[in-house]
């Protein structure tokens, strides 16, 4: 398990997360992203999406993972709720997520996240687990 | 993060110009040049924006200075309010120094209504705009771009949507670049960008995007105002939006391309978000082809939004939009790269690689949160504005003012024909929400006679007037520095936000 918090940025919003494992960090980061988009909307794990991603290193993998979630939302209004990640390494991620279709009439409209930026993007391992931060463009 | 305030050097040149010396960082190819006064500098120094000015000075081919307008604030990669003029032959193009929202911009439309005439119907009007114009998170537009039409929208911009009935050809004359950049290459656009853009034409978005009904409250230049067709008391409509998911995806795609290109061409920059590729490279040409598609998409989008607003006014006032005098004053882009010829002045370094000897050179001017400010007589200024210069449209926050200025010859000398783009944020979004706790910003604005409607729960709190610098201060600096000349000021009557 892990935690996430938002940090201050003049124009945009930063998400900082911590997880005991890399998988927990990645899940927390996406949970932070979803809170920005849909606040505390009640979302149910009604549909599944499978994915397999790879990147050169952990920071780029985090970026790719969050971009994928944002792409689902932008094109299908799909937001993941539960995560069954079979494999998360620093260079690859494979698994299934289950989530809901966001309905502006029924759910809480938060912010439109335009993109996940590379500015101050960070993933690092410390004694207590994995830490990461990202700034999203609002 | 805010605590990382600027501690580096900042040398005063005069009351409105400040220099970050090139010696601050060995990687800087030119100095930084900040247009601001003492008062605005206090806020500017509080975040990381000046570091971003220094970072932008790393871009290969940058000429004269890495510039910042007085509305500068901390962005990603380049600061918001940043201008980088890069030699078109030897330099690079940087998607992050243009921004995700390619050709985010503003347009202003007149009406022949007065504030007194609109007042009795103001609430009805704002509610109708709020219901007619898709805005907020997860909203689709009425126009679906088919596979057949998408390349037309991407290559023709405003002209294509006007052909579909969303406006008239006269609108093109008053749009920067006539609402279309040549050289758009649909083949350079990814499938993902098309997927994100196919249902977002004619949608406002969220964040700081808005449609605002305003009244002209001060005229600074009677002759200029007459040429623009605006006068005191007149109601105007301002629209702020960009290229929506289509443009965001184009930027994302080419940041990946640029990061790979940097390794290939041996370029280093201090922030991944500033990744760049030589203009004259396969990667650079790919981005330019796709960026122009996104710029054209944005002009098509603002054209659709303007036409939706016209139709709403028709319904509310029961007159045709032509009878209501709903004429486009001008549309400016403020997140874009443009190829422009500029005279490169000899610098204090005596015409080094970063300066020039007074010759004219083709530059790729990156403006991120900055608008053009072209002078009277410039060939890219519309025929009927030739005597006054290009209108520079500066929105402020939703509680104070907005401005129309006109471009100047001085801006061509000083800032590659660039000016500020807005008020500029001064408070973070999280801080804004905290400060709005237990308050109703809508109610507070209503007490001032301004009706605000927004979709997001926190959107209006994040966009509250105190989250921004006072646009009057910002405009005073650009006017006094000679980057543009004040013509009229507006005050808000009602606003819709995403």
XYZ file of C-alpha atoms in Angstrom:
636
model
C 0.000 0.000 0.000
C 1.006 3.622 -0.308
C -0.029 7.239 -0.036
C -0.196 10.291 -2.271
C -0.454 14.024 -1.773
C -0.644 17.084 -3.956
C 2.099 19.676 -3.886
C 2.065 23.285 -4.894
C 2.902 24.512 -8.347
C 1.930 27.979 -9.584
C 0.199 26.997 -12.814
C -0.391 23.287 -12.445
C -0.569 20.580 -9.768
C 2.099 18.217 -8.483
C 1.459 14.691 -7.211
C 3.929 13.142 -4.785
C 3.494 9.509 -3.769
C 5.122 6.812 -1.708
C 4.695 3.054 -1.870
C 6.314 0.080 -0.187
C 6.775 -1.387 -3.652
C 7.129 0.104 -7.112
C 3.693 -1.308 -7.909
C 2.162 0.510 -4.916
C 3.829 3.755 -6.001
C 2.469 3.433 -9.532
C -1.051 2.705 -8.267
C -0.965 5.672 -5.869
C 0.167 8.028 -8.595
C -2.807 7.047 -10.742
C -5.160 7.355 -7.775
C -3.894 10.914 -7.342
C -4.471 11.616 -11.021
C -8.018 10.281 -10.784
C -8.797 12.423 -7.762
C -7.733 15.477 -9.782
C -10.060 14.509 -12.629
C -13.089 13.177 -10.771
C -12.642 14.350 -7.160
C -14.526 11.970 -4.859
C -16.901 10.594 -7.524
C -18.218 7.115 -6.771
C -16.594 4.949 -9.442
C -17.196 1.213 -9.758
C -14.971 -1.486 -11.267
C -17.369 -2.319 -14.077
C -15.129 -2.667 -17.101
C -11.655 -4.127 -17.572
C -8.694 -2.897 -19.608
C -5.468 -4.853 -20.041
C -2.166 -3.243 -20.687
C 1.479 -4.007 -21.241
C 3.965 -1.152 -21.154
C 7.712 -0.843 -21.337
C 10.222 2.008 -21.019
C 13.951 2.557 -20.616
C 13.814 3.380 -16.909
C 11.410 3.823 -13.996
C 10.658 7.528 -14.523
C 9.764 7.038 -18.158
C 7.672 4.001 -17.218
C 5.726 6.060 -14.660
C 5.170 8.709 -17.333
C 3.970 6.119 -19.871
C 1.630 4.519 -17.313
C 0.032 7.829 -16.355
C -0.203 8.884 -20.002
C -2.034 5.641 -20.751
C -4.595 6.289 -18.020
C -5.075 9.866 -19.246
C -5.501 8.611 -22.816
C -8.245 6.197 -21.725
C -10.015 9.027 -19.994
C -9.638 11.433 -22.913
C -10.961 9.019 -25.485
C -13.392 6.747 -23.607
C -13.953 8.615 -20.305
C -12.685 5.413 -18.647
C -11.188 5.761 -15.152
C -9.576 2.777 -13.413
C -10.611 1.869 -9.867
C -8.956 -1.463 -9.068
C -5.548 -2.642 -10.192
C -4.305 -6.195 -10.757
C -0.759 -5.635 -11.906
C 0.978 -8.947 -12.563
C 4.347 -7.456 -13.209
C 5.873 -4.080 -12.365
C 9.598 -3.644 -12.832
C 11.538 -0.465 -13.500
C 11.174 -1.059 -17.217
C 7.923 -2.958 -17.686
C 4.376 -3.052 -16.444
C 1.732 -5.670 -17.247
C -1.723 -6.240 -15.831
C -5.417 -5.504 -15.815
C -7.340 -2.590 -14.383
C -11.070 -2.340 -13.760
C -12.973 0.899 -13.728
C -15.932 3.034 -14.668
C -17.012 5.338 -17.483
C -17.052 8.933 -16.235
C -20.369 10.647 -16.784
C -20.271 14.451 -16.388
C -23.957 14.406 -15.433
C -23.512 11.833 -12.667
C -19.950 12.235 -11.445
C -18.087 15.159 -9.899
C -16.164 17.173 -12.461
C -12.701 17.969 -11.211
C -9.937 19.391 -13.353
C -9.136 18.729 -16.958
C -5.644 17.252 -16.858
C -4.062 18.183 -20.177
C -0.903 16.127 -19.865
C 1.661 14.507 -17.596
C 4.791 16.654 -17.738
C 8.424 15.591 -17.501
C 9.312 18.635 -15.384
C 10.746 17.471 -12.003
C 9.608 13.927 -12.799
C 11.156 11.603 -10.252
C 11.107 7.959 -9.114
C 13.598 6.856 -6.471
C 14.063 3.950 -4.088
C 14.784 4.677 -0.447
C 14.982 2.536 2.682
C 11.231 2.788 3.279
C 10.214 1.979 -0.276
C 9.603 3.898 -3.476
C 9.021 7.646 -3.808
C 7.888 9.538 -6.881
C 6.672 12.918 -8.051
C 5.121 14.298 -11.175
C 3.612 17.624 -12.266
C 0.474 17.467 -14.365
C -0.598 20.239 -16.731
C -3.999 21.699 -15.871
C 8.260 23.397 -3.923
C 7.435 27.097 -3.643
C 10.225 27.567 -1.136
C 12.746 27.199 -3.944
C 12.722 30.927 -4.563
C 15.213 32.605 -6.884
C 18.560 33.289 -5.242
C 20.540 33.810 -8.432
C 21.731 37.152 -9.849
C 19.316 39.638 -11.368
C 20.771 42.896 -12.703
C 18.659 45.995 -13.145
C 18.929 47.450 -16.663
C 16.207 50.061 -16.174
C 12.839 50.314 -14.401
C 11.277 47.615 -16.610
C 14.164 45.382 -17.695
C 16.245 42.954 -15.657
C 19.039 40.678 -16.757
C 20.066 37.205 -15.607
C 23.738 37.264 -16.629
C 24.940 34.489 -18.878
C 27.634 33.770 -16.286
C 24.923 32.461 -13.909
C 25.082 29.048 -15.554
C 27.746 27.749 -17.904
C 25.116 26.116 -20.100
C 23.350 29.396 -20.876
C 23.994 30.493 -24.455
C 22.494 33.962 -23.948
C 21.514 36.047 -20.910
C 17.988 36.085 -19.498
C 15.919 39.247 -19.985
C 12.912 39.839 -17.747
C 10.384 42.605 -18.395
C 8.962 43.583 -15.010
C 8.960 46.306 -12.382
C 10.086 46.053 -8.765
C 6.574 45.310 -7.560
C 5.968 42.371 -9.933
C 9.476 41.008 -9.365
C 8.672 40.236 -5.748
C 6.190 37.564 -6.856
C 8.267 36.468 -9.834
C 11.214 35.680 -7.559
C 9.064 33.591 -5.231
C 8.786 30.548 -7.495
C 11.015 28.728 -9.976
C 10.166 30.780 -13.052
C 13.495 32.653 -13.239
C 15.335 29.332 -13.083
C 13.213 28.309 -16.058
C 14.276 31.498 -17.904
C 17.890 30.427 -17.316
C 17.091 26.869 -18.454
C 15.484 28.127 -21.670
C 18.766 29.930 -22.458
C 20.338 26.474 -23.013
C 18.386 25.960 -26.255
C 20.829 25.727 -29.182
C 20.441 28.613 -31.623
C 18.742 30.976 -29.160
C 19.495 34.592 -30.078
C 19.866 37.747 -27.990
C 18.193 36.584 -24.764
C 15.899 34.099 -23.089
C 12.988 36.438 -22.413
C 10.235 36.646 -19.865
C 7.161 38.852 -19.957
C 5.812 40.489 -16.759
C 3.089 37.830 -16.390
C 5.791 35.144 -16.104
C 5.185 32.289 -13.680
C 6.444 28.802 -13.008
C 5.392 26.385 -15.737
C 7.051 23.197 -16.977
C 10.133 23.326 -19.207
C 9.957 26.938 -20.311
C 8.252 29.401 -17.960
C 4.786 30.640 -18.794
C 5.396 34.084 -20.218
C 8.584 32.934 -21.959
C 9.867 33.966 -25.387
C 12.801 32.290 -27.147
C 13.824 33.417 -30.633
C 15.859 30.675 -32.240
C 17.871 30.862 -35.447
C 15.839 28.974 -38.050
C 18.897 27.515 -39.769
C 21.126 26.595 -36.870
C 18.718 26.173 -33.999
C 16.232 23.817 -32.444
C 12.507 23.540 -31.954
C 11.324 22.635 -28.458
C 7.759 21.356 -27.953
C 8.015 22.121 -24.212
C 8.855 25.775 -24.964
C 5.513 26.048 -26.774
C 3.413 24.041 -24.352
C 0.937 21.191 -24.397
C -1.927 23.470 -25.379
C -0.586 24.368 -28.815
C -2.107 27.650 -30.040
C -3.963 28.299 -26.870
C -5.160 31.817 -27.545
C -7.747 34.527 -27.104
C -10.251 36.237 -29.353
C -12.391 39.280 -28.817
C -15.697 40.035 -30.467
C -17.676 43.290 -30.409
C -21.416 43.750 -30.055
C -23.427 46.915 -30.606
C -25.085 46.408 -27.223
C -24.330 48.565 -24.220
C -23.804 47.281 -20.690
C -27.162 48.867 -19.712
C -28.957 46.972 -22.488
C -27.406 43.655 -21.488
C -27.828 44.036 -17.729
C -31.523 43.017 -17.499
C -30.822 39.822 -19.435
C -27.345 39.155 -18.078
C -28.190 36.116 -15.961
C -30.242 34.586 -18.782
C -27.393 35.266 -21.218
C -24.665 33.709 -19.063
C -26.862 30.687 -18.285
C -27.575 30.265 -22.009
C -23.865 30.465 -22.895
C -23.145 27.963 -20.113
C -25.706 25.559 -21.492
C -24.866 26.033 -25.198
C -21.058 25.906 -25.050
C -19.693 22.508 -24.015
C -17.279 23.087 -21.159
C -15.743 21.235 -18.250
C -14.241 17.788 -17.828
C -15.247 14.949 -20.136
C -17.538 16.994 -22.408
C -17.866 16.349 -26.148
C -18.603 18.893 -28.857
C -21.407 18.785 -31.418
C -18.930 18.548 -34.302
C -17.456 15.073 -34.851
C -14.370 15.008 -37.009
C -14.653 12.113 -39.409
C -11.562 10.431 -40.835
C -12.271 12.238 -44.097
C -12.669 15.669 -42.542
C -9.856 15.528 -39.983
C -7.064 16.313 -42.497
C -9.110 19.260 -43.800
C -9.522 20.728 -40.334
C -5.808 20.172 -39.674
C -4.635 21.849 -42.879
C -7.269 24.579 -43.278
C -8.027 25.596 -39.681
C -10.658 28.312 -39.320
C -11.405 28.280 -43.047
C -12.612 24.694 -42.863
C -15.112 25.265 -40.047
C -16.335 28.471 -41.703
C -17.003 26.340 -44.790
C -19.091 24.117 -42.525
C -21.233 27.116 -41.549
C -19.496 28.207 -38.334
C -18.833 31.836 -39.221
C -18.062 34.023 -42.203
C -14.939 34.604 -44.271
C -14.598 38.129 -42.799
C -13.646 36.388 -39.530
C -10.461 35.110 -41.187
C -9.137 38.614 -41.851
C -9.104 39.333 -38.139
C -7.490 36.071 -37.069
C -3.712 35.795 -36.621
C -2.289 34.063 -39.710
C -5.871 34.039 -41.067
C -6.512 31.096 -38.784
C -4.260 28.740 -40.718
C -0.546 27.931 -40.726
C 0.903 26.658 -43.982
C 2.952 23.478 -43.825
C 0.603 21.452 -41.638
C 1.301 17.762 -42.227
C -1.494 15.383 -41.151
C 0.840 12.426 -41.768
C 2.965 13.672 -38.848
C 0.001 13.421 -36.458
C -0.469 10.226 -34.438
C -3.561 8.081 -34.308
C -3.781 8.869 -30.594
C -3.971 12.620 -31.277
C -6.776 12.025 -33.769
C -8.622 9.889 -31.238
C -8.315 12.564 -28.571
C -9.373 15.328 -30.954
C -12.231 13.785 -32.874
C -15.036 14.991 -30.568
C -13.493 18.128 -29.041
C -13.953 20.780 -31.723
C -16.223 23.452 -30.293
C -15.446 22.631 -26.654
C -14.024 25.145 -24.207
C -12.139 22.830 -21.846
C -11.464 23.593 -18.229
C -8.791 25.282 -16.072
C -8.291 28.897 -17.105
C -10.330 28.664 -20.320
C -13.422 30.840 -20.429
C -16.027 32.784 -22.344
C -16.520 36.227 -20.809
C -19.072 38.939 -21.503
C -17.470 42.300 -20.814
C -18.053 46.039 -21.032
C -15.469 48.543 -22.236
C -14.750 50.690 -19.168
C -11.810 52.829 -20.225
C -10.499 54.142 -23.525
C -6.825 55.107 -23.578
C -6.465 55.769 -27.287
C -9.552 57.208 -28.998
C -8.153 56.881 -32.502
C -7.036 53.287 -31.947
C -10.379 52.384 -30.402
C -12.213 53.856 -33.377
C -10.174 51.777 -35.820
C -10.894 48.653 -33.739
C -14.605 49.584 -33.649
C -14.856 49.717 -29.851
C -16.072 52.466 -27.538
C -16.758 53.071 -23.853
C -19.779 51.201 -22.488
C -19.888 48.728 -25.363
C -20.322 45.025 -24.627
C -17.638 42.653 -25.903
C -17.164 38.888 -25.752
C -13.796 37.286 -25.061
C -12.981 33.613 -25.642
C -9.937 31.740 -24.302
C -9.289 28.165 -25.439
C -6.826 26.078 -27.440
C -6.229 22.848 -29.308
C -7.819 20.576 -26.694
C -6.737 16.925 -26.407
C -5.529 16.961 -29.996
C -2.787 19.479 -29.294
C -1.877 18.001 -25.895
C -1.257 14.647 -27.561
C 0.807 16.176 -30.394
C 3.071 17.785 -27.795
C 3.341 14.551 -25.805
C 4.187 12.498 -28.906
C 6.937 14.871 -29.966
C 8.450 15.221 -26.507
C 9.293 11.526 -26.875
C 10.685 12.150 -30.343
C 12.688 15.160 -29.126
C 14.145 13.242 -26.170
C 15.469 10.589 -28.556
C 16.699 13.295 -30.941
C 18.728 14.980 -28.191
C 20.769 11.837 -27.690
C 21.160 11.474 -31.446
C 22.312 15.074 -32.026
C 24.275 15.454 -28.786
C 22.092 18.207 -27.256
C 21.711 18.670 -23.495
C 19.131 20.741 -21.613
C 18.614 20.928 -17.846
C 14.949 19.843 -17.856
C 13.485 16.854 -19.762
C 10.452 18.985 -20.505
C 12.660 21.276 -22.646
C 13.617 18.409 -24.974
C 14.294 19.724 -28.468
C 15.395 18.707 -31.948
C 17.180 20.641 -34.697
C 14.646 22.567 -36.812
C 16.406 21.201 -39.868
C 16.069 17.512 -38.963
C 13.558 14.774 -39.615
C 12.391 15.035 -35.990
C 12.135 18.836 -36.090
C 10.222 18.806 -39.354
C 7.868 16.145 -37.986
C 7.003 18.244 -34.955
C 6.553 21.412 -37.021
C 4.172 19.597 -39.388
C 2.149 18.256 -36.460
C 2.302 21.501 -34.435
C 0.826 23.388 -37.376
C -2.012 20.848 -37.535
C -2.685 21.470 -33.841
C -2.472 25.251 -34.296
C -5.028 25.017 -37.091
C -7.245 22.788 -34.951
C -7.127 25.448 -32.211
C -8.169 28.224 -34.585
C -10.988 26.009 -35.846
C -11.988 25.423 -32.225
C -12.082 29.114 -31.250
C -13.971 29.871 -34.447
C -16.616 27.262 -33.500
C -16.809 28.605 -29.943
C -17.273 32.149 -31.214
C -20.024 31.060 -33.537
C -21.772 29.167 -30.730
C -21.643 32.387 -28.686
C -23.154 34.344 -31.591
C -26.032 31.884 -31.845
C -26.672 32.179 -28.105
C -26.806 35.987 -28.344
C -29.229 35.638 -31.286
C -31.557 33.522 -29.169
C -31.370 35.683 -26.054
C -31.705 39.065 -27.811
C -33.953 37.812 -30.651
C -31.890 39.488 -33.345
C -29.398 38.114 -35.852
C -25.750 38.184 -34.787
C -25.042 40.497 -37.714
C -27.674 42.935 -36.432
C -26.106 42.658 -32.981
C -22.781 43.756 -34.511
C -20.914 40.611 -33.399
C -17.714 41.205 -35.326
C -14.387 39.590 -34.539
C -11.896 42.265 -33.415
C -8.947 39.875 -33.452
C -7.693 36.424 -32.439
C -4.179 35.950 -31.049
C -2.205 32.778 -30.394
C -0.155 32.676 -27.202
C 1.408 29.171 -27.218
C 3.072 28.747 -30.584
C 6.272 28.823 -32.640
C 6.298 31.128 -35.655
C 8.844 31.643 -38.426
C 9.417 35.382 -38.654
C 12.085 37.664 -40.079
C 13.686 39.831 -37.415
C 16.506 42.336 -37.401
C 19.150 41.048 -35.007
C 20.716 43.948 -33.164
C 24.390 44.059 -32.308
C 24.664 43.031 -28.681
C 26.959 44.204 -25.985
C 29.018 41.144 -26.862
C 29.687 42.713 -30.229
C 27.819 40.421 -32.567
C 28.677 37.042 -31.115
C 26.904 33.870 -32.161
C 24.073 34.870 -29.861
C 23.680 38.346 -31.253
C 23.974 39.966 -34.648
C 25.082 43.032 -36.514
C 21.762 44.471 -37.491
C 21.024 42.025 -40.302
C 17.616 40.438 -40.832
C 17.397 36.733 -40.099
C 14.674 34.117 -40.158
C 13.866 33.182 -36.584
C 11.690 30.488 -35.098
C 10.079 32.490 -32.295
C 8.807 30.258 -29.495
C 6.090 31.990 -27.473
C 4.765 30.148 -24.437
C 2.256 32.323 -22.688
C 3.223 35.299 -24.836
C 1.520 36.967 -27.788
C 2.749 38.644 -30.890
C 2.896 42.425 -30.826
C 3.487 43.523 -34.420
C 3.691 47.235 -35.273
C 1.728 49.446 -37.665
C 2.647 48.740 -41.275
C 3.772 45.147 -40.700
C 2.608 42.906 -43.575
C 1.067 40.388 -41.141
C -1.212 43.017 -39.592
C -4.741 43.031 -41.120
C -5.309 45.705 -43.785
C -7.786 47.708 -41.704
C -5.432 47.749 -38.681
C -2.312 48.749 -40.654
C -2.398 52.279 -39.205
C -2.551 51.170 -35.556
C -0.716 47.818 -35.396
C -1.817 44.329 -34.442
C -4.342 44.077 -31.607
C -2.765 42.453 -28.544
C -5.527 40.908 -26.456
C -4.733 40.478 -22.769
C -7.290 38.778 -20.545
C -7.094 39.362 -16.812
C -8.754 37.446 -14.016
C -12.518 37.149 -13.818
C -12.928 39.871 -11.188
C -10.822 42.694 -12.554
C -10.045 43.751 -16.148
C -8.930 42.739 -19.603
C -7.215 44.861 -22.226
C -6.708 45.461 -25.901
C -3.342 46.943 -26.760
C -1.650 47.337 -30.129
C 1.797 46.216 -31.242
C 4.767 48.556 -31.560
C 8.026 48.983 -33.469
C 9.753 48.954 -30.085
C 8.511 45.389 -29.471
C 10.162 44.345 -32.735
C 13.469 45.774 -31.458
C 13.165 44.575 -27.886
C 11.257 41.295 -27.752
C 11.038 39.907 -31.293
C 7.574 41.464 -31.563
C 6.263 39.814 -28.378
C 4.165 40.899 -25.438
C 2.570 39.351 -22.348
C -0.479 37.087 -22.690
C -2.472 37.663 -19.510
C -2.225 38.526 -15.851
C -0.210 35.461 -14.854
C -0.889 33.270 -11.861
C 0.605 34.196 -8.537
C -1.027 31.624 -6.254
C -0.899 27.846 -6.668
C -4.105 25.941 -7.370
C -3.917 24.095 -4.049
C -3.393 27.361 -2.137
C -6.307 28.980 -4.002
C -8.654 26.166 -2.952
C -7.444 26.434 0.660
C -8.064 30.181 0.717
C -11.542 29.748 -0.740
C -12.575 27.272 1.976
C -15.830 28.356 3.584
C -16.315 31.108 1.007
C -18.350 31.295 -2.167
C -16.282 32.973 -4.844
C -19.388 33.033 -7.057
C -21.264 34.972 -4.383
C -18.375 37.371 -3.805
C -18.185 38.127 -7.536
C -21.942 38.531 -7.718
C -21.657 41.222 -5.046
C -19.455 43.048 -7.562
C -22.072 42.522 -10.279
C -20.234 39.685 -12.033
C -22.074 36.441 -12.775
C -19.852 33.363 -12.879
C -20.877 29.845 -13.831
C -18.512 26.874 -13.783
C -18.732 23.098 -13.947
C -15.909 21.929 -11.742
C -16.335 21.948 -7.968
C -12.964 23.560 -7.382
C -12.504 25.280 -10.718
C -13.842 28.678 -9.665
C -11.893 28.601 -6.386
C -8.699 27.860 -8.331
C -9.439 30.685 -10.737
C -10.447 33.281 -8.125
C -9.182 36.795 -8.879
C -6.570 36.777 -6.101
C -4.898 33.730 -7.688
C -3.666 36.108 -10.384
C -1.479 39.174 -10.570
C -3.409 42.382 -11.166
C -3.539 42.641 -14.953
C -3.437 46.428 -14.586
C 0.085 46.123 -13.137
C 1.201 43.742 -15.873
C -0.199 45.910 -18.655
C 1.342 49.038 -17.143
C 4.757 47.380 -17.474
C 4.360 46.322 -21.108
C 2.938 49.754 -21.981
C 5.718 51.644 -20.215
C 8.388 49.293 -21.573
C 6.976 50.019 -25.040
C 6.161 46.380 -25.894
C 2.569 47.342 -26.727
C 0.327 50.393 -26.391
C -2.911 50.470 -24.377
C -6.075 51.108 -26.395
C -9.060 50.003 -24.278
C -9.798 48.234 -21.023
C -12.795 46.031 -20.300
C -14.439 44.884 -17.076
C -16.207 41.530 -16.721
C -20.022 41.279 -16.577
C -20.327 37.504 -16.674
C -18.081 34.492 -17.206
C -18.448 30.802 -17.984
C -15.644 28.460 -16.931
C -15.019 24.778 -17.517
